[in-house]
Short mmCIF file of C-alpha atoms and ligand atoms in Angstrom, two decimals:
data_model
loop_
_atom_site.label_atom_id
_atom_site.label_comp_id
_atom_site.label_asym_id
_atom_site.label_seq_id
_atom_site.Cartn_x
_atom_site.Cartn_y
_atom_site.Cartn_z
CA MET A 40 -21.94 4.28 -0.70
CA ASP A 41 -21.22 5.92 2.62
CA GLY A 42 -18.27 7.77 4.23
CA ASN A 43 -16.74 7.47 7.35
CA THR A 44 -19.47 9.52 9.47
CA PRO A 45 -18.84 9.74 12.90
CA LYS A 46 -22.37 7.65 13.05
CA ASN A 47 -20.52 5.04 10.96
CA SER A 48 -17.47 5.02 13.34
CA GLN A 49 -19.78 4.56 16.09
CA ASN A 50 -21.49 1.29 14.45
CA SER A 51 -17.92 0.26 13.66
CA LEU A 52 -16.82 0.69 17.59
CA TYR A 53 -20.10 -1.12 18.52
CA LYS A 54 -19.01 -3.97 16.03
CA LEU A 55 -15.65 -4.22 17.20
CA TYR A 56 -17.06 -4.65 20.93
CA LYS A 57 -19.86 -7.16 19.97
CA GLN A 58 -16.58 -9.19 18.38
CA ARG A 59 -15.07 -8.83 21.92
CA LEU A 60 -12.25 -6.69 20.07
CA ILE A 61 -12.80 -4.07 22.48
CA ASP A 62 -14.22 -3.98 26.19
CA ALA A 63 -16.93 -1.56 27.62
CA SER A 64 -15.04 0.89 29.07
CA GLN A 65 -12.77 1.21 25.61
CA LEU A 66 -16.23 1.87 23.90
CA SER A 67 -16.29 5.18 25.58
CA GLU A 68 -12.49 5.98 25.87
CA LEU A 69 -12.07 5.41 21.99
CA GLN A 70 -14.83 7.91 21.36
CA PRO A 71 -12.55 10.77 20.81
CA VAL A 72 -10.42 8.65 18.40
CA ALA A 73 -13.44 7.79 16.34
CA GLN A 74 -14.40 11.69 16.03
CA GLN A 75 -11.20 12.16 14.21
CA PHE A 76 -10.27 9.31 12.27
CA GLY A 77 -12.51 6.77 10.53
CA VAL A 78 -13.19 3.44 12.17
CA ALA A 79 -14.13 0.04 10.23
CA ILE A 80 -13.37 -3.64 9.88
CA THR A 81 -15.09 -6.15 8.01
CA THR A 82 -16.35 -9.58 8.90
CA ALA A 83 -13.51 -11.40 7.25
CA MET A 84 -11.01 -9.46 9.75
CA THR A 85 -12.91 -9.97 12.58
CA GLY A 86 -12.92 -13.43 11.44
CA GLN A 87 -9.14 -13.29 11.39
CA ALA A 88 -8.68 -11.60 14.30
CA ASP A 89 -8.07 -13.28 17.75
CA PRO A 90 -9.88 -11.54 20.49
CA ALA A 91 -7.71 -13.73 22.87
CA ASP A 92 -4.81 -12.56 21.94
CA PRO A 93 -3.80 -8.97 23.41
CA ASP A 94 -1.18 -8.71 20.65
CA CYS A 95 -3.56 -9.69 17.89
CA PRO A 96 -1.56 -8.56 14.44
CA VAL A 97 -4.78 -8.28 12.70
CA ALA A 98 -6.63 -6.46 15.46
CA ALA A 99 -3.83 -3.90 15.79
CA GLN A 100 -4.04 -2.84 12.13
CA PHE A 101 -8.06 -1.93 12.73
CA VAL A 102 -8.90 -1.36 16.28
CA PRO A 103 -8.74 1.95 17.29
CA ASP A 104 -6.07 2.97 20.12
CA VAL A 105 -6.15 5.98 22.46
CA ARG A 106 -2.51 6.44 21.42
CA GLU A 107 -3.64 8.05 18.21
CA LEU A 108 -4.31 11.17 20.23
CA THR A 109 -0.91 11.59 20.58
CA VAL A 110 0.62 13.75 17.66
CA LEU A 111 4.11 14.12 17.36
CA GLU A 112 5.80 17.54 15.99
CA GLN A 113 7.20 15.61 13.18
CA GLU A 114 3.88 14.15 11.98
CA LEU A 115 1.91 15.60 9.22
CA HIS A 116 -1.69 16.40 7.77
CA ASP A 117 -0.72 15.30 4.30
CA PRO A 118 2.51 13.08 5.28
CA ILE A 119 3.57 12.46 1.50
CA GLY A 120 2.59 15.72 0.11
CA ASP A 121 -0.20 14.26 -2.15
CA HIS A 122 -2.09 18.12 -2.01
CA GLU A 123 0.64 19.75 -3.90
CA HIS A 124 0.72 17.18 -6.57
CA ALA A 125 -3.49 17.36 -7.18
CA PRO A 126 -3.59 19.34 -10.06
CA VAL A 127 -7.69 18.31 -10.52
CA LYS A 128 -9.76 16.80 -8.11
CA GLY A 129 -8.99 13.11 -8.11
CA ILE A 130 -5.64 13.10 -9.83
CA ILE A 131 -2.19 12.81 -7.78
CA HIS A 132 0.66 13.64 -10.44
CA ARG A 133 3.90 13.11 -8.95
CA TYR A 134 6.15 11.17 -11.55
CA PRO A 135 6.01 12.23 -15.22
CA ASP A 136 5.15 8.64 -16.68
CA ARG A 137 2.16 7.84 -14.17
CA VAL A 138 -0.59 9.35 -11.97
CA LEU A 139 -2.80 8.41 -9.25
CA LEU A 140 -6.69 8.26 -9.84
CA THR A 141 -8.72 8.27 -6.76
CA PRO A 142 -12.33 7.81 -7.82
CA VAL A 143 -13.37 6.62 -4.36
CA TYR A 144 -12.36 7.80 -0.92
CA VAL A 145 -13.91 5.15 1.14
CA CYS A 146 -12.30 1.92 2.30
CA PRO A 147 -13.87 -1.26 3.45
CA VAL A 148 -11.39 -1.35 6.49
CA TYR A 149 -9.81 2.11 8.07
CA CYS A 150 -6.13 1.13 8.84
CA ARG A 151 -4.98 2.83 11.94
CA PHE A 152 -1.43 3.63 10.34
CA CYS A 153 -3.06 5.02 7.04
CA PHE A 154 -0.85 7.54 5.62
CA ARG A 155 -4.08 9.06 3.70
CA ARG A 156 -6.23 9.01 6.98
CA GLU A 157 -7.26 12.59 6.82
CA ASP A 158 -8.83 12.31 3.55
CA VAL A 159 -9.99 8.96 2.94
CA GLY A 160 -13.59 8.77 4.29
CA SER A 161 -13.81 12.45 3.83
CA GLU A 162 -16.30 12.04 1.26
CA PRO A 163 -17.57 9.06 -0.63
CA MET A 164 -16.63 9.44 -4.19
CA LEU A 165 -15.97 11.67 -7.22
CA SER A 166 -18.98 13.02 -8.89
CA ASP A 167 -19.67 12.15 -12.62
CA GLU A 168 -18.45 15.61 -13.64
CA GLU A 169 -15.25 15.24 -11.45
CA LEU A 170 -14.07 12.46 -12.58
CA GLU A 171 -14.50 13.58 -16.40
CA ALA A 172 -12.36 16.30 -15.37
CA ALA A 173 -9.60 13.91 -13.92
CA LEU A 174 -10.33 11.61 -17.14
CA ASP A 175 -9.81 14.74 -19.34
CA TYR A 176 -6.54 15.51 -17.42
CA ILE A 177 -5.16 11.96 -18.35
CA ARG A 178 -6.44 12.24 -21.78
CA ASN A 179 -4.53 15.77 -22.23
CA ASP A 180 -1.09 14.45 -21.24
CA GLU A 181 0.31 11.87 -23.71
CA GLY A 182 3.35 11.16 -21.02
CA ILE A 183 1.05 9.47 -18.86
CA TRP A 184 1.60 5.50 -19.55
CA GLU A 185 0.23 4.29 -16.74
CA VAL A 186 -3.10 5.22 -14.25
CA ILE A 187 -3.09 3.64 -10.76
CA LEU A 188 -6.44 3.44 -9.37
CA SER A 189 -6.20 4.13 -5.74
CA GLY A 190 -7.98 6.13 -2.65
CA GLY A 191 -9.77 4.83 -0.87
CA ASP A 192 -10.12 1.45 -2.34
CA PRO A 193 -11.29 1.32 -5.85
CA LEU A 194 -12.48 -1.96 -5.47
CA ILE A 195 -15.34 -1.32 -3.40
CA LEU A 196 -16.99 0.63 -6.55
CA SER A 197 -20.05 -1.01 -7.88
CA PRO A 198 -18.81 -3.35 -10.83
CA ARG A 199 -20.64 -1.32 -13.22
CA ARG A 200 -18.85 1.99 -12.21
CA LEU A 201 -15.50 0.27 -11.97
CA GLN A 202 -16.22 -1.05 -15.52
CA ASN A 203 -17.29 2.39 -17.04
CA ILE A 204 -13.91 4.07 -15.67
CA LEU A 205 -11.82 0.92 -16.83
CA LYS A 206 -13.38 1.27 -20.47
CA LYS A 207 -12.63 5.24 -20.50
CA LEU A 208 -9.35 4.52 -19.41
CA ARG A 209 -8.89 1.97 -22.27
CA GLU A 210 -10.06 4.16 -24.75
CA ILE A 211 -7.19 6.74 -24.10
CA GLY A 212 -4.29 5.54 -26.43
CA HIS A 213 -1.32 6.67 -24.49
CA VAL A 214 -2.34 4.68 -21.30
CA LYS A 215 -1.25 1.03 -21.59
CA ILE A 216 -1.04 -0.02 -18.01
CA ILE A 217 -3.76 0.17 -15.35
CA ARG A 218 -2.95 -0.67 -11.87
CA ILE A 219 -5.02 -1.11 -8.85
CA HIS A 220 -4.00 -0.73 -5.29
CA THR A 221 -6.60 -2.29 -3.20
CA ARG A 222 -7.02 -4.45 0.13
CA VAL A 223 -10.37 -5.81 -1.05
CA PRO A 224 -9.22 -9.36 -1.97
CA VAL A 225 -8.08 -10.14 1.45
CA VAL A 226 -10.10 -8.18 3.90
CA LYS A 227 -13.27 -8.56 1.89
CA PRO A 228 -12.93 -11.47 -0.83
CA GLY A 229 -16.55 -11.85 -1.10
CA ALA A 230 -16.28 -8.88 -3.11
CA ILE A 231 -14.09 -10.34 -5.77
CA THR A 232 -17.03 -12.16 -7.92
CA ALA A 233 -17.07 -13.54 -11.04
CA GLU A 234 -18.57 -10.69 -12.56
CA LEU A 235 -15.78 -8.35 -11.18
CA VAL A 236 -12.76 -10.37 -12.46
CA THR A 237 -14.45 -10.53 -15.83
CA ILE A 238 -14.62 -6.78 -15.55
CA LEU A 239 -10.72 -6.74 -14.52
CA ARG A 240 -9.85 -9.06 -17.13
CA ALA A 241 -11.54 -7.36 -20.21
CA ALA A 242 -9.26 -4.15 -19.01
CA ASN A 243 -5.99 -5.88 -19.45
CA PRO A 244 -3.19 -5.56 -18.73
CA VAL A 245 -4.41 -4.59 -15.30
CA TYR A 246 -2.17 -5.33 -12.32
CA ILE A 247 -3.23 -5.72 -8.91
CA VAL A 248 -1.25 -4.61 -6.05
CA ILE A 249 -2.98 -5.69 -2.68
CA HIS A 250 -1.90 -4.13 0.29
CA THR A 251 -1.61 -6.54 3.00
CA ASN A 252 0.82 -6.68 6.26
CA HIS A 253 0.48 -10.10 7.97
CA ALA A 254 0.06 -13.65 6.94
CA GLN A 255 -2.81 -14.16 9.53
CA GLU A 256 -5.08 -11.72 7.44
CA PHE A 257 -5.49 -14.52 4.83
CA GLY A 258 -8.30 -16.85 5.33
CA GLU A 259 -9.34 -19.35 2.84
CA ALA A 260 -11.94 -16.78 1.34
CA ALA A 261 -8.96 -14.72 0.80
CA GLU A 262 -6.85 -17.40 -0.73
CA ASP A 263 -9.57 -18.17 -2.97
CA ALA A 264 -10.26 -14.48 -4.18
CA CYS A 265 -6.32 -14.06 -4.81
CA ALA A 266 -6.32 -17.37 -7.04
CA ALA A 267 -9.76 -16.13 -8.80
CA LEU A 268 -7.68 -13.12 -9.80
CA ALA A 269 -4.29 -14.93 -10.36
CA ASP A 270 -6.32 -17.59 -12.67
CA ALA A 271 -7.74 -14.76 -14.57
CA GLY A 272 -4.31 -13.79 -15.51
CA LEU A 273 -4.26 -10.55 -13.72
CA PRO A 274 -0.48 -10.23 -12.22
CA LEU A 275 -0.56 -9.89 -8.71
CA LEU A 276 1.83 -7.74 -6.59
CA SER A 277 2.10 -6.42 -2.69
CA GLN A 278 2.88 -3.63 -0.57
CA SER A 279 3.07 -4.10 2.85
CA VAL A 280 3.95 -1.27 5.60
CA LEU A 281 6.71 -1.94 8.20
CA LEU A 282 4.55 -1.87 11.53
CA LYS A 283 5.66 -2.05 15.10
CA GLY A 284 3.72 -4.64 16.74
CA VAL A 285 2.57 -6.10 13.70
CA ASN A 286 4.99 -7.48 11.36
CA ASN A 287 8.62 -5.83 12.64
CA ASP A 288 10.50 -9.08 13.40
CA ALA A 289 12.24 -10.96 10.37
CA LYS A 290 10.42 -14.54 11.34
CA THR A 291 6.88 -12.49 10.67
CA LEU A 292 7.83 -10.84 7.66
CA GLU A 293 9.29 -14.05 6.26
CA SER A 294 5.83 -15.82 7.03
CA LEU A 295 4.07 -13.04 5.27
CA MET A 296 6.23 -13.04 2.18
CA ARG A 297 5.90 -16.73 1.96
CA LYS A 298 2.40 -16.71 2.34
CA LEU A 299 2.30 -13.93 -0.77
CA VAL A 300 4.10 -16.25 -3.00
CA GLU A 301 2.66 -19.18 -2.14
CA ASN A 302 -0.73 -17.03 -3.44
CA ARG A 303 0.84 -15.77 -6.32
CA ILE A 304 1.41 -12.51 -5.18
CA ARG A 305 5.08 -11.19 -5.96
CA PRO A 306 6.04 -8.93 -3.04
CA TYR A 307 6.69 -5.64 -4.50
CA TYR A 308 6.95 -2.89 -1.78
CA LEU A 309 7.56 -2.81 1.88
CA HIS A 310 6.79 0.61 2.74
CA HIS A 311 8.52 2.70 6.11
CA ALA A 312 5.50 3.67 7.85
CA ASP A 313 4.53 7.37 6.84
CA GLN A 314 4.50 10.21 9.29
CA ALA A 315 0.97 10.69 9.52
CA ARG A 316 -0.64 12.03 12.71
CA GLY A 317 -1.37 10.02 15.55
CA THR A 318 0.40 6.83 14.38
CA SER A 319 4.20 6.84 16.21
CA HIS A 320 3.17 3.53 17.93
CA PHE A 321 3.30 2.01 14.69
CA ARG A 322 6.71 3.11 13.39
CA THR A 323 10.14 1.53 13.52
CA THR A 324 13.35 3.27 12.91
CA ILE A 325 15.10 3.01 9.42
CA ARG A 326 17.88 1.19 11.10
CA GLU A 327 15.48 -1.49 12.13
CA GLY A 328 13.99 -1.61 8.94
CA LEU A 329 17.53 -1.94 7.24
CA GLU A 330 18.38 -4.89 9.57
CA LEU A 331 15.00 -6.45 9.03
CA THR A 332 15.23 -6.76 5.18
CA THR A 333 18.96 -7.73 5.22
CA ALA A 334 17.67 -10.77 7.49
CA LEU A 335 15.31 -11.42 4.67
CA ARG A 336 17.90 -11.73 2.03
CA GLY A 337 19.67 -14.47 4.24
CA ARG A 338 16.22 -16.18 4.75
CA LEU A 339 14.27 -16.09 1.88
CA SER A 340 14.14 -16.93 -2.06
CA GLY A 341 14.76 -13.99 -4.29
CA LEU A 342 11.12 -14.36 -5.40
CA CYS A 343 9.96 -13.31 -1.88
CA GLN A 344 12.10 -9.95 -1.43
CA PRO A 345 10.02 -6.92 -1.29
CA GLN A 346 11.97 -3.42 -1.80
CA TYR A 347 12.04 -1.59 1.38
CA VAL A 348 10.75 2.13 0.37
CA LEU A 349 10.57 5.52 2.01
CA ASP A 350 8.02 8.12 0.52
CA ILE A 351 9.92 11.41 1.39
CA PRO A 352 7.64 13.78 3.14
CA GLY A 353 6.97 16.85 1.47
CA GLY A 354 5.96 14.94 -1.95
CA HIS A 355 9.44 14.13 -3.27
CA GLY A 356 8.21 10.24 -3.98
CA LYS A 357 9.56 6.90 -3.01
CA SER A 358 13.06 6.04 -2.69
CA PRO A 359 14.69 2.54 -2.13
CA LEU A 360 16.15 1.95 1.11
CA SER A 361 19.06 -0.48 1.05
CA ALA A 362 21.65 -1.59 3.36
CA ASP A 363 25.03 -1.11 1.72
CA TRP A 364 25.79 -4.38 -0.17
CA LEU A 365 28.25 -2.71 -1.95
CA THR A 366 31.48 -0.44 -1.01
CA GLU A 367 33.69 0.83 -3.64
CA THR A 368 37.59 0.77 -2.53
CA ALA A 369 39.19 2.03 -5.21
CA PRO A 370 37.83 2.56 -9.06
CA GLY A 371 36.70 -0.73 -10.32
CA ASN A 372 37.53 -2.29 -6.97
CA TRP A 373 34.27 -3.48 -5.24
CA GLU A 374 33.67 -5.24 -1.59
CA VAL A 375 30.38 -7.20 -2.12
CA ARG A 376 28.32 -8.26 1.11
CA ASP A 377 26.95 -11.63 1.06
CA PHE A 378 23.51 -12.76 2.57
CA ARG A 379 25.45 -14.25 5.63
CA GLY A 380 27.34 -10.27 6.07
CA ASN A 381 30.71 -11.68 4.60
CA SER A 382 32.70 -9.38 2.47
CA HIS A 383 34.00 -10.82 -0.75
CA PRO A 384 36.37 -8.53 -3.03
CA PHE A 385 35.05 -8.09 -6.77
CA VAL A 386 37.03 -6.34 -9.30
CA ASP A 387 35.09 -5.21 -12.02
CA LYS A 388 37.22 -5.35 -15.30
CA ASP A 389 34.70 -4.22 -17.57
CA ALA A 390 34.89 -0.91 -15.98
CA LYS A 391 38.00 -0.43 -17.86
CA ASN A 392 36.77 0.65 -21.21
CA ALA A 393 33.18 1.54 -20.33
CA THR A 394 31.46 4.46 -21.09
CA CYS A 395 28.04 5.44 -19.14
CA ALA A 396 24.87 4.76 -21.29
CA VAL A 397 22.92 5.87 -18.35
CA THR A 398 21.77 9.24 -19.87
CA GLY A 399 21.45 7.41 -23.40
CA ASP A 400 17.72 8.49 -23.22
CA SER A 401 17.14 10.97 -26.43
CA ASP A 402 15.04 13.75 -24.33
CA ALA A 403 18.00 13.78 -21.36
CA GLU A 404 18.86 17.13 -20.69
C1 LIG B 1259 3.17 5.61 -5.05
C2 LIG B 1259 2.94 6.67 -5.95
C3 LIG B 1259 2.80 6.10 -7.42
C4 LIG B 1259 3.61 4.44 -7.50
O1 LIG B 1259 5.01 4.41 -7.70
P1 LIG B 1259 5.61 3.35 -8.22
O2 LIG B 1259 7.03 3.32 -7.47
O3 LIG B 1259 5.85 3.14 -9.53
O4 LIG B 1259 4.90 2.02 -7.49
C5 LIG B 1259 2.45 6.86 -8.38
N1 LIG B 1259 2.29 7.91 -8.00
C6 LIG B 1259 1.98 8.51 -6.75
C7 LIG B 1259 1.64 10.03 -6.51
C8 LIG B 1259 2.32 7.69 -5.63
O5 LIG B 1259 2.27 8.19 -4.54
S1 LIG B 1260 -6.90 0.58 2.74
FE1 LIG B 1260 -5.22 1.96 2.14
S2 LIG B 1260 -6.25 3.82 1.80
FE2 LIG B 1260 -7.99 2.47 2.99
S3 LIG B 1260 -7.39 3.23 5.27
FE3 LIG B 1260 -5.75 1.21 4.89
S4 LIG B 1260 -4.13 2.13 4.02
FE4 LIG B 1260 -5.38 3.90 3.81
#
């Protein structure tokens, strides 16, 4: 498997040119971008992009842009503090009950807004020894209930290598849940073969979280790939990034969420875009994100509601961002806002005799 060497990025620029997604002048203008950040796009995604649309939401995600050379003061090499939480290579351990295992650093596409853009593509994958050391770390911590395969994109590993990793994880008694973060079912649906589905299914419970940001990414092959995974009993969730110029309006987000649910993918997270270097042209404000997610409440089934989250810079983890649905006016007296924006009083009569049970955990400090 190849990393995103400058040569591979050059080839990808040429592919974009052949597909008329960039013109001849951009071919040279974008060289310095391709030197810094990997460039890759799949045939499925060039197929969904529209060269005639200067604002194509698919092209915008994968076609490099000279604006990536503009780095703002608040932008970071490691925007969500992964490095501080990497006890061994290939593991990011931020929360007590779950770890990220990153067996591969390559992706089939390189998203221009990627929060891990300075790590992905830097080397192809963990060596056998590094993988074994990462697995040992998981074996030695009984508090790890869930392992999230991330990267890079774990579904571009060869089926045999993936099977080997899943088997080893399944041999660890305290690891109950395996989760896979991937873009492959949508951006490279041909890789979701019957063999791969069988391998994933054998490792159940496996949750698949698909990264996708616009309904236009879904071609027929992507829908078939998602159906194959869902038919195998693999629960499908989504994560999307709120991106200026791609999906930052209520109608576009509505179509995306409906498309997901129609494909049996339950919307999970809508990420506020991270402060990765050279990505300011993609970021919205939090205020805009709150207005959009509030608008979704008024437009869409509860099945279609993602949770809007911020990964706090510095490695403090993800926090839900939510518009104020609730105000306490006096103890037990609330004003609750409905999806139309109207307020309603709610008197919580149960509050009178209640004791708070939140800290009922036996290990609570
Ligand atoms: C995002 C992330 C997770 C997963 O968080 P959830 O809220 O459970 O989806 C786990 N570990 C790390 C290091 C993460 O960045
Ligand atoms: S698929 Fe994920 S890790 Fe890979 S480039 Fe896109 S955002 Fe980054």
